[in-house]
Amino acid sequence: MIVPMKKAYIVVQAHNGRTMLRDLRKGGLLHITSEQVQTQKIEQLQKRYDQIYSLRNVILDLQDKKHMPSQSVVSDEVFYELLERYQGLLETRDTLEEEIKADSAQIEELKEWGDFDPEEVRQLSQEGIALHFYTLSRKDLKNLDSSIQYIELSPVAGQVAIATVGETLDPSVPAKPFTLSEHGLGFLQHRKASDESRLKDVVHALKEAGTYLDALSFQLKKLEMAMRFEEVGEQLEGGEDLVWLSGYLPETKVDDFISFARQKGWAYQLDDVTEDDTPPTLIKYPKGVGIIKPVFDILGTVPGYRENDVSTWFLLFFTLFFAMIIGDAGYGIIFLATAVLLHAKAKKANTMVMLLYVLSIATIVWGSLTGTWFGSKEILVAVPFLQTLVIPSISNYPELFGLTASTAQNTVMKFCFIIGTVQLSLACILNVIHKIPKKDLSFVADIGWLMDILALYFVVLQLVIGEPANMMYVASVVGAGFLLVVVFGSQGPGIKFGKGLASGLGGFFTTFLNTISTFSNIMSYIRLFAVGMASVAIAQSFNSMASGMLSGFALVAGILVLVIGHSLNIVMGLLSVVVHGVRLNLLEFSGQLGMEWTGIAYEPFTQTVEEN
């Protein structure tokens, strides 16, 4: 459920404002909505944060991830001394790398010209003998004006190299000029070698700083907390005498807040949340449902405060979609083994591991019912027990049970449409339950949508599977549902019936398009069948490729084909779950619910690390 919120106001004397914020942060109860602000203090903190963050990443990249160094604890004073040192080393590293890169480019260009001292050429110029260097083809050299004096040098990159005496070549001459560098080849090579040696020492020193990685992370957290403190401080309102701050607090934490406020001597007020407020969302998951939280975290989705909590239904349907899309009991066993290994390694089953247990077991069950074990018919034939687990009418190998492929496929498609109809109908029912206590007349429109969904289901069956339907009856139900949506869709608390009716009639064409969209939403669930079938077909293809190589010298190659092929299929299956399984929950189901997933997660203003 979505935990109800209270809006809290705290009032203190102006000179106690920042003290109140520090105490409030220690309490960790109030969610404070703050806009991004830029002050000189925040900019300084951000600059320091970026500096430490960059340094930490450089040091971390230099470490051997399998043998991380032991960590040292240092005081703030020592840390900033170390920071200054390592920041200097980092800047030296960057400078050396730039110099080495520049020298390398010049060395490559000078290699063909050989080692000479550019200073000698410049001295000749001062004495009245100006030399200008070019490369050109032998043919172009012959076409040079005879009045031009030049010295032919050793060839450069397959071209003739010359040095003209006293004057430059006309731009019309197809010759490439060579710009004299500041230093000669030998000098650059020596400087590059010296820089590389220094760079090696600097990198070694930075690598040794790996012992302070935890200290760097700790300081980053302190800076994050300090920036958050300054942002919240900018939300203080008031004048010279009093300042106040507002935020949101779960109703379950009201007693704790009152006790804390009285202990600190604050004046406070607690109000109910109004329609104009935008409180954060705190979800209290029913027992066993919290395992879906990692999926929401990965997707970054939070329901709005006034929206439905669909976590239970999301988990149930997501599990079913995952099982049908992966579709293979063999793959389910691999997922289950992975969950067991993660469980054993962590010595505790976190929510992600528990979710993996649920998804893997569901996949094994669905794969067993369809007779799919690594996409192999041979496994099913060789193990009669596995055949007893199969429901023939949805089997991927119906010929083993005396059924045709089209019969089994039609049954699975019908099952997909039933799932879609049930999920979309559930959305309508949840809306009705949510709206009736609020005396929101638009619940009647949701009943109209429910009628449309149930009727259009039969249209889908007739068009896709060929099951006959009484189209007159279907059209009547759809028409009645459509009228209910038009009449009651724009009704709501505080809206006069006539005004809502006028608004509904104004959106007549939009409602018509949404009705057609409802039909396509039901059709959309056929993706569960299509993606599942594609996964089986890919598995069968790799099995077929490897079947001729599973003996003799080709055995290793055959095993390699199976491992790589099925691994790719599993990865594609997981991507399909994200693309299709999540989509059905977030678009079709949530769209029917009217959910926009634009909520703000409840994150209380709190102290994340201890300060010295």
mmCIF file with all atom_site columns, N, CA and C in Angstrom, residues 527-580:
data_model
loop_
_atom_site.group_PDB
_atom_site.id
_atom_site.type_symbol
_atom_site.label_atom_id
_atom_site.label_alt_id
_atom_site.label_comp_id
_atom_site.label_asym_id
_atom_site.label_entity_id
_atom_site.label_seq_id
_atom_site.pdbx_PDB_ins_code
_atom_site.Cartn_x
_atom_site.Cartn_y
_atom_site.Cartn_z
_atom_site.occupancy
_atom_site.B_iso_or_equiv
_atom_site.pdbx_formal_charge
_atom_site.auth_seq_id
_atom_site.auth_comp_id
_atom_site.auth_asym_id
_atom_site.auth_atom_id
_atom_site.pdbx_PDB_model_num
ATOM 1   N N  . ARG A 1 527 ? 2.389  -11.085 -28.137 1.00 0.00 ? 527 ARG A N  1
ATOM 2   C CA . ARG A 1 527 ? 3.861  -11.040 -28.097 1.00 0.00 ? 527 ARG A CA 1
ATOM 3   C C  . ARG A 1 527 ? 4.415  -12.115 -27.162 1.00 0.00 ? 527 ARG A C  1
ATOM 4   N N  . LEU A 1 528 ? 3.651  -12.491 -26.132 1.00 0.00 ? 528 LEU A N  1
ATOM 5   C CA . LEU A 1 528 ? 4.104  -13.555 -25.229 1.00 0.00 ? 528 LEU A CA 1
ATOM 6   C C  . LEU A 1 528 ? 4.269  -14.870 -25.987 1.00 0.00 ? 528 LEU A C  1
ATOM 7   N N  . PHE A 1 529 ? 3.327  -15.143 -26.872 1.00 0.00 ? 529 PHE A N  1
ATOM 8   C CA . PHE A 1 529 ? 3.390  -16.356 -27.712 1.00 0.00 ? 529 PHE A CA 1
ATOM 9   C C  . PHE A 1 529 ? 4.526  -16.237 -28.725 1.00 0.00 ? 529 PHE A C  1
ATOM 10  N N  . ALA A 1 530 ? 4.597  -15.087 -29.395 1.00 0.00 ? 530 ALA A N  1
ATOM 11  C CA . ALA A 1 530 ? 5.563  -14.924 -30.490 1.00 0.00 ? 530 ALA A CA 1
ATOM 12  C C  . ALA A 1 530 ? 7.004  -14.979 -29.988 1.00 0.00 ? 530 ALA A C  1
ATOM 13  N N  . VAL A 1 531 ? 7.293  -14.274 -28.907 1.00 0.00 ? 531 VAL A N  1
ATOM 14  C CA . VAL A 1 531 ? 8.663  -14.245 -28.395 1.00 0.00 ? 531 VAL A CA 1
ATOM 15  C C  . VAL A 1 531 ? 9.041  -15.608 -27.822 1.00 0.00 ? 531 VAL A C  1
ATOM 16  N N  . GLY A 1 532 ? 8.091  -16.249 -27.137 1.00 0.00 ? 532 GLY A N  1
ATOM 17  C CA . GLY A 1 532 ? 8.365  -17.588 -26.615 1.00 0.00 ? 532 GLY A CA 1
ATOM 18  C C  . GLY A 1 532 ? 8.669  -18.590 -27.720 1.00 0.00 ? 532 GLY A C  1
ATOM 19  N N  . MET A 1 533 ? 7.890  -18.533 -28.797 1.00 0.00 ? 533 MET A N  1
ATOM 20  C CA . MET A 1 533 ? 8.123  -19.424 -29.937 1.00 0.00 ? 533 MET A CA 1
ATOM 21  C C  . MET A 1 533 ? 9.467  -19.136 -30.594 1.00 0.00 ? 533 MET A C  1
ATOM 22  N N  . ALA A 1 534 ? 9.823  -17.866 -30.686 1.00 0.00 ? 534 ALA A N  1
ATOM 23  C CA . ALA A 1 534 ? 11.103 -17.498 -31.293 1.00 0.00 ? 534 ALA A CA 1
ATOM 24  C C  . ALA A 1 534 ? 12.267 -18.061 -30.477 1.00 0.00 ? 534 ALA A C  1
ATOM 25  N N  . SER A 1 535 ? 12.146 -18.007 -29.155 1.00 0.00 ? 535 SER A N  1
ATOM 26  C CA . SER A 1 535 ? 13.190 -18.535 -28.284 1.00 0.00 ? 535 SER A CA 1
ATOM 27  C C  . SER A 1 535 ? 13.371 -20.032 -28.497 1.00 0.00 ? 535 SER A C  1
ATOM 28  N N  . VAL A 1 536 ? 12.251 -20.764 -28.616 1.00 0.00 ? 536 VAL A N  1
ATOM 29  C CA . VAL A 1 536 ? 12.310 -22.210 -28.857 1.00 0.00 ? 536 VAL A CA 1
ATOM 30  C C  . VAL A 1 536 ? 12.957 -22.491 -30.214 1.00 0.00 ? 536 VAL A C  1
ATOM 31  N N  . ALA A 1 537 ? 12.576 -21.716 -31.227 1.00 0.00 ? 537 ALA A N  1
ATOM 32  C CA . ALA A 1 537 ? 13.113 -21.923 -32.578 1.00 0.00 ? 537 ALA A CA 1
ATOM 33  C C  . ALA A 1 537 ? 14.626 -21.693 -32.607 1.00 0.00 ? 537 ALA A C  1
ATOM 34  N N  . ILE A 1 538 ? 15.096 -20.665 -31.891 1.00 0.00 ? 538 ILE A N  1
ATOM 35  C CA . ILE A 1 538 ? 16.534 -20.387 -31.857 1.00 0.00 ? 538 ILE A CA 1
ATOM 36  C C  . ILE A 1 538 ? 17.273 -21.525 -31.160 1.00 0.00 ? 538 ILE A C  1
ATOM 37  N N  . ALA A 1 539 ? 16.708 -22.009 -30.046 1.00 0.00 ? 539 ALA A N  1
ATOM 38  C CA . ALA A 1 539 ? 17.329 -23.126 -29.326 1.00 0.00 ? 539 ALA A CA 1
ATOM 39  C C  . ALA A 1 539 ? 17.396 -24.363 -30.220 1.00 0.00 ? 539 ALA A C  1
ATOM 40  N N  . GLN A 1 540 ? 16.313 -24.636 -30.940 1.00 0.00 ? 540 GLN A N  1
ATOM 41  C CA . GLN A 1 540 ? 16.298 -25.790 -31.840 1.00 0.00 ? 540 GLN A CA 1
ATOM 42  C C  . GLN A 1 540 ? 17.330 -25.647 -32.957 1.00 0.00 ? 540 GLN A C  1
ATOM 43  N N  . SER A 1 541 ? 17.520 -24.440 -33.444 1.00 0.00 ? 541 SER A N  1
ATOM 44  C CA . SER A 1 541 ? 18.499 -24.204 -34.514 1.00 0.00 ? 541 SER A CA 1
ATOM 45  C C  . SER A 1 541 ? 19.916 -24.508 -34.041 1.00 0.00 ? 541 SER A C  1
ATOM 46  N N  . PHE A 1 542 ? 20.264 -24.047 -32.863 1.00 0.00 ? 542 PHE A N  1
ATOM 47  C CA . PHE A 1 542 ? 21.602 -24.326 -32.340 1.00 0.00 ? 542 PHE A CA 1
ATOM 48  C C  . PHE A 1 542 ? 21.774 -25.810 -32.035 1.00 0.00 ? 542 PHE A C  1
ATOM 49  N N  . ASN A 1 543 ? 20.704 -26.445 -31.539 1.00 0.00 ? 543 ASN A N  1
ATOM 50  C CA . ASN A 1 543 ? 20.779 -27.887 -31.300 1.00 0.00 ? 543 ASN A CA 1
ATOM 51  C C  . ASN A 1 543 ? 21.033 -28.632 -32.607 1.00 0.00 ? 543 ASN A C  1
ATOM 52  N N  . SER A 1 544 ? 20.356 -28.190 -33.654 1.00 0.00 ? 544 SER A N  1
ATOM 53  C CA . SER A 1 544 ? 20.524 -28.815 -34.967 1.00 0.00 ? 544 SER A CA 1
ATOM 54  C C  . SER A 1 544 ? 21.935 -28.608 -35.504 1.00 0.00 ? 544 SER A C  1
ATOM 55  N N  . MET A 1 545 ? 22.485 -27.417 -35.317 1.00 0.00 ? 545 MET A N  1
ATOM 56  C CA . MET A 1 545 ? 23.849 -27.126 -35.767 1.00 0.00 ? 545 MET A CA 1
ATOM 57  C C  . MET A 1 545 ? 24.864 -28.012 -35.057 1.00 0.00 ? 545 MET A C  1
ATOM 58  N N  . ALA A 1 546 ? 24.624 -28.238 -33.757 1.00 0.00 ? 546 ALA A N  1
ATOM 59  C CA . ALA A 1 546 ? 25.596 -28.995 -32.964 1.00 0.00 ? 546 ALA A CA 1
ATOM 60  C C  . ALA A 1 546 ? 25.420 -30.501 -33.084 1.00 0.00 ? 546 ALA A C  1
ATOM 61  N N  . SER A 1 547 ? 24.246 -30.953 -33.526 1.00 0.00 ? 547 SER A N  1
ATOM 62  C CA . SER A 1 547 ? 23.944 -32.401 -33.518 1.00 0.00 ? 547 SER A CA 1
ATOM 63  C C  . SER A 1 547 ? 24.928 -33.220 -34.332 1.00 0.00 ? 547 SER A C  1
ATOM 64  N N  . GLY A 1 548 ? 25.433 -32.676 -35.416 1.00 0.00 ? 548 GLY A N  1
ATOM 65  C CA . GLY A 1 548 ? 26.373 -33.414 -36.260 1.00 0.00 ? 548 GLY A CA 1
ATOM 66  C C  . GLY A 1 548 ? 27.799 -33.351 -35.779 1.00 0.00 ? 548 GLY A C  1
ATOM 67  N N  . MET A 1 549 ? 28.039 -32.629 -34.660 1.00 0.00 ? 549 MET A N  1
ATOM 68  C CA . MET A 1 549 ? 29.414 -32.454 -34.180 1.00 0.00 ? 549 MET A CA 1
ATOM 69  C C  . MET A 1 549 ? 29.628 -33.031 -32.783 1.00 0.00 ? 549 MET A C  1
ATOM 70  N N  . LEU A 1 550 ? 28.701 -33.827 -32.306 1.00 0.00 ? 550 LEU A N  1
ATOM 71  C CA . LEU A 1 550 ? 28.797 -34.321 -30.933 1.00 0.00 ? 550 LEU A CA 1
ATOM 72  C C  . LEU A 1 550 ? 29.448 -35.691 -30.839 1.00 0.00 ? 550 LEU A C  1
ATOM 73  N N  . SER A 1 551 ? 30.405 -35.952 -31.707 1.00 0.00 ? 551 SER A N  1
ATOM 74  C CA . SER A 1 551 ? 31.167 -37.201 -31.663 1.00 0.00 ? 551 SER A CA 1
ATOM 75  C C  . SER A 1 551 ? 32.519 -36.980 -32.321 1.00 0.00 ? 551 SER A C  1
ATOM 76  N N  . GLY A 1 552 ? 33.487 -37.813 -31.941 1.00 0.00 ? 552 GLY A N  1
ATOM 77  C CA . GLY A 1 552 ? 34.806 -37.740 -32.564 1.00 0.00 ? 552 GLY A CA 1
ATOM 78  C C  . GLY A 1 552 ? 35.536 -36.444 -32.255 1.00 0.00 ? 552 GLY A C  1
ATOM 79  N N  . PHE A 1 553 ? 36.343 -35.999 -33.238 1.00 0.00 ? 553 PHE A N  1
ATOM 80  C CA . PHE A 1 553 ? 37.172 -34.814 -33.061 1.00 0.00 ? 553 PHE A CA 1
ATOM 81  C C  . PHE A 1 553 ? 36.340 -33.535 -32.967 1.00 0.00 ? 553 PHE A C  1
ATOM 82  N N  . ALA A 1 554 ? 35.120 -33.572 -33.472 1.00 0.00 ? 554 ALA A N  1
ATOM 83  C CA . ALA A 1 554 ? 34.288 -32.361 -33.496 1.00 0.00 ? 554 ALA A CA 1
ATOM 84  C C  . ALA A 1 554 ? 33.502 -32.160 -32.202 1.00 0.00 ? 554 ALA A C  1
ATOM 85  N N  . LEU A 1 555 ? 33.706 -33.058 -31.219 1.00 0.00 ? 555 LEU A N  1
ATOM 86  C CA . LEU A 1 555 ? 32.916 -32.999 -29.990 1.00 0.00 ? 555 LEU A CA 1
ATOM 87  C C  . LEU A 1 555 ? 33.066 -31.649 -29.283 1.00 0.00 ? 555 LEU A C  1
ATOM 88  N N  . VAL A 1 556 ? 34.306 -31.191 -29.162 1.00 0.00 ? 556 VAL A N  1
ATOM 89  C CA . VAL A 1 556 ? 34.550 -29.919 -28.470 1.00 0.00 ? 556 VAL A CA 1
ATOM 90  C C  . VAL A 1 556 ? 33.838 -28.771 -29.188 1.00 0.00 ? 556 VAL A C  1
ATOM 91  N N  . ALA A 1 557 ? 33.915 -28.758 -30.518 1.00 0.00 ? 557 ALA A N  1
ATOM 92  C CA . ALA A 1 557 ? 33.247 -27.719 -31.297 1.00 0.00 ? 557 ALA A CA 1
ATOM 93  C C  . ALA A 1 557 ? 31.737 -27.779 -31.106 1.00 0.00 ? 557 ALA A C  1
ATOM 94  N N  . GLY A 1 558 ? 31.191 -29.003 -31.067 1.00 0.00 ? 558 GLY A N  1
ATOM 95  C CA . GLY A 1 558 ? 29.752 -29.163 -30.864 1.00 0.00 ? 558 GLY A CA 1
ATOM 96  C C  . GLY A 1 558 ? 29.299 -28.634 -29.518 1.00 0.00 ? 558 GLY A C  1
ATOM 97  N N  . ILE A 1 559 ? 30.080 -28.953 -28.476 1.00 0.00 ? 559 ILE A N  1
ATOM 98  C CA . ILE A 1 559 ? 29.750 -28.450 -27.128 1.00 0.00 ? 559 ILE A CA 1
ATOM 99  C C  . ILE A 1 559 ? 29.836 -26.928 -27.101 1.00 0.00 ? 559 ILE A C  1
ATOM 100 N N  . LEU A 1 560 ? 30.855 -26.389 -27.793 1.00 0.00 ? 560 LEU A N  1
ATOM 101 C CA . LEU A 1 560 ? 31.033 -24.937 -27.843 1.00 0.00 ? 560 LEU A CA 1
ATOM 102 C C  . LEU A 1 560 ? 29.842 -24.264 -28.526 1.00 0.00 ? 560 LEU A C  1
ATOM 103 N N  . VAL A 1 561 ? 29.350 -24.860 -29.599 1.00 0.00 ? 561 VAL A N  1
ATOM 104 C CA . VAL A 1 561 ? 28.174 -24.317 -30.297 1.00 0.00 ? 561 VAL A CA 1
ATOM 105 C C  . VAL A 1 561 ? 26.966 -24.302 -29.371 1.00 0.00 ? 561 VAL A C  1
ATOM 106 N N  . LEU A 1 562 ? 26.781 -25.383 -28.619 1.00 0.00 ? 562 LEU A N  1
ATOM 107 C CA . LEU A 1 562 ? 25.637 -25.456 -27.699 1.00 0.00 ? 562 LEU A CA 1
ATOM 108 C C  . LEU A 1 562 ? 25.742 -24.409 -26.592 1.00 0.00 ? 562 LEU A C  1
ATOM 109 N N  . VAL A 1 563 ? 26.943 -24.283 -26.001 1.00 0.00 ? 563 VAL A N  1
ATOM 110 C CA . VAL A 1 563 ? 27.120 -23.343 -24.892 1.00 0.00 ? 563 VAL A CA 1
ATOM 111 C C  . VAL A 1 563 ? 26.922 -21.905 -25.369 1.00 0.00 ? 563 VAL A C  1
ATOM 112 N N  . ILE A 1 564 ? 27.579 -21.556 -26.479 1.00 0.00 ? 564 ILE A N  1
ATOM 113 C CA . ILE A 1 564 ? 27.465 -20.189 -26.995 1.00 0.00 ? 564 ILE A CA 1
ATOM 114 C C  . ILE A 1 564 ? 26.051 -19.908 -27.473 1.00 0.00 ? 564 ILE A C  1
ATOM 115 N N  . GLY A 1 565 ? 25.472 -20.854 -28.212 1.00 0.00 ? 565 GLY A N  1
ATOM 116 C CA . GLY A 1 565 ? 24.128 -20.659 -28.765 1.00 0.00 ? 565 GLY A CA 1
ATOM 117 C C  . GLY A 1 565 ? 23.079 -20.458 -27.689 1.00 0.00 ? 565 GLY A C  1
ATOM 118 N N  . HIS A 1 566 ? 23.088 -21.339 -26.683 1.00 0.00 ? 566 HIS A N  1
ATOM 119 C CA . HIS A 1 566 ? 22.075 -21.220 -25.620 1.00 0.00 ? 566 HIS A CA 1
ATOM 120 C C  . HIS A 1 566 ? 22.342 -20.006 -24.735 1.00 0.00 ? 566 HIS A C  1
ATOM 121 N N  . SER A 1 567 ? 23.619 -19.642 -24.569 1.00 0.00 ? 567 SER A N  1
ATOM 122 C CA . SER A 1 567 ? 23.931 -18.433 -23.789 1.00 0.00 ? 567 SER A CA 1
ATOM 123 C C  . SER A 1 567 ? 23.369 -17.199 -24.488 1.00 0.00 ? 567 SER A C  1
ATOM 124 N N  . LEU A 1 568 ? 23.561 -17.124 -25.808 1.00 0.00 ? 568 LEU A N  1
ATOM 125 C CA . LEU A 1 568 ? 23.000 -16.004 -26.571 1.00 0.00 ? 568 LEU A CA 1
ATOM 126 C C  . LEU A 1 568 ? 21.480 -15.987 -26.480 1.00 0.00 ? 568 LEU A C  1
ATOM 127 N N  . ASN A 1 569 ? 20.878 -17.155 -26.537 1.00 0.00 ? 569 ASN A N  1
ATOM 128 C CA . ASN A 1 569 ? 19.417 -17.242 -26.473 1.00 0.00 ? 569 ASN A CA 1
ATOM 129 C C  . ASN A 1 569 ? 18.897 -16.770 -25.121 1.00 0.00 ? 569 ASN A C  1
ATOM 130 N N  . ILE A 1 570 ? 19.632 -17.105 -24.055 1.00 0.00 ? 570 ILE A N  1
ATOM 131 C CA . ILE A 1 570 ? 19.233 -16.663 -22.719 1.00 0.00 ? 570 ILE A CA 1
ATOM 132 C C  . ILE A 1 570 ? 19.331 -15.143 -22.617 1.00 0.00 ? 570 ILE A C  1
ATOM 133 N N  . VAL A 1 571 ? 20.429 -14.587 -23.141 1.00 0.00 ? 571 VAL A N  1
ATOM 134 C CA . VAL A 1 571 ? 20.607 -13.131 -23.098 1.00 0.00 ? 571 VAL A CA 1
ATOM 135 C C  . VAL A 1 571 ? 19.491 -12.435 -23.879 1.00 0.00 ? 571 VAL A C  1
ATOM 136 N N  . MET A 1 572 ? 19.189 -12.946 -25.080 1.00 0.00 ? 572 MET A N  1
ATOM 137 C CA . MET A 1 572 ? 18.105 -12.359 -25.876 1.00 0.00 ? 572 MET A CA 1
ATOM 138 C C  . MET A 1 572 ? 16.761 -12.501 -25.174 1.00 0.00 ? 572 MET A C  1
ATOM 139 N N  . GLY A 1 573 ? 16.587 -13.623 -24.464 1.00 0.00 ? 573 GLY A N  1
ATOM 140 C CA . GLY A 1 573 ? 15.353 -13.813 -23.709 1.00 0.00 ? 573 GLY A CA 1
ATOM 141 C C  . GLY A 1 573 ? 15.207 -12.790 -22.605 1.00 0.00 ? 573 GLY A C  1
ATOM 142 N N  . LEU A 1 574 ? 16.302 -12.506 -21.898 1.00 0.00 ? 574 LEU A N  1
ATOM 143 C CA . LEU A 1 574 ? 16.266 -11.519 -20.820 1.00 0.00 ? 574 LEU A CA 1
ATOM 144 C C  . LEU A 1 574 ? 15.973 -10.127 -21.370 1.00 0.00 ? 574 LEU A C  1
ATOM 145 N N  . LEU A 1 575 ? 16.564 -9.814  -22.526 1.00 0.00 ? 575 LEU A N  1
ATOM 146 C CA . LEU A 1 575 ? 16.262 -8.533  -23.167 1.00 0.00 ? 575 LEU A CA 1
ATOM 147 C C  . LEU A 1 575 ? 14.792 -8.457  -23.559 1.00 0.00 ? 575 LEU A C  1
ATOM 148 N N  . SER A 1 576 ? 14.246 -9.580  -24.018 1.00 0.00 ? 576 SER A N  1
ATOM 149 C CA . SER A 1 576 ? 12.835 -9.621  -24.416 1.00 0.00 ? 576 SER A CA 1
ATOM 150 C C  . SER A 1 576 ? 11.923 -9.404  -23.216 1.00 0.00 ? 576 SER A C  1
ATOM 151 N N  . VAL A 1 577 ? 12.362 -9.907  -22.049 1.00 0.00 ? 577 VAL A N  1
ATOM 152 C CA . VAL A 1 577 ? 11.572 -9.686  -20.827 1.00 0.00 ? 577 VAL A CA 1
ATOM 153 C C  . VAL A 1 577 ? 11.466 -8.193  -20.548 1.00 0.00 ? 577 VAL A C  1
ATOM 154 N N  . VAL A 1 578 ? 12.596 -7.485  -20.704 1.00 0.00 ? 578 VAL A N  1
ATOM 155 C CA . VAL A 1 578 ? 12.601 -6.033  -20.466 1.00 0.00 ? 578 VAL A CA 1
ATOM 156 C C  . VAL A 1 578 ? 11.738 -5.318  -21.500 1.00 0.00 ? 578 VAL A C  1
ATOM 157 N N  . VAL A 1 579 ? 11.895 -5.721  -22.770 1.00 0.00 ? 579 VAL A N  1
ATOM 158 C CA . VAL A 1 579 ? 11.188 -5.024  -23.846 1.00 0.00 ? 579 VAL A CA 1
ATOM 159 C C  . VAL A 1 579 ? 9.701  -5.339  -23.841 1.00 0.00 ? 579 VAL A C  1
ATOM 160 N N  . HIS A 1 580 ? 9.363  -6.596  -23.650 1.00 0.00 ? 580 HIS A N  1
ATOM 161 C CA . HIS A 1 580 ? 7.963  -7.021  -23.793 1.00 0.00 ? 580 HIS A CA 1
ATOM 162 C C  . HIS A 1 580 ? 7.266  -7.250  -22.448 1.00 0.00 ? 580 HIS A C  1
#
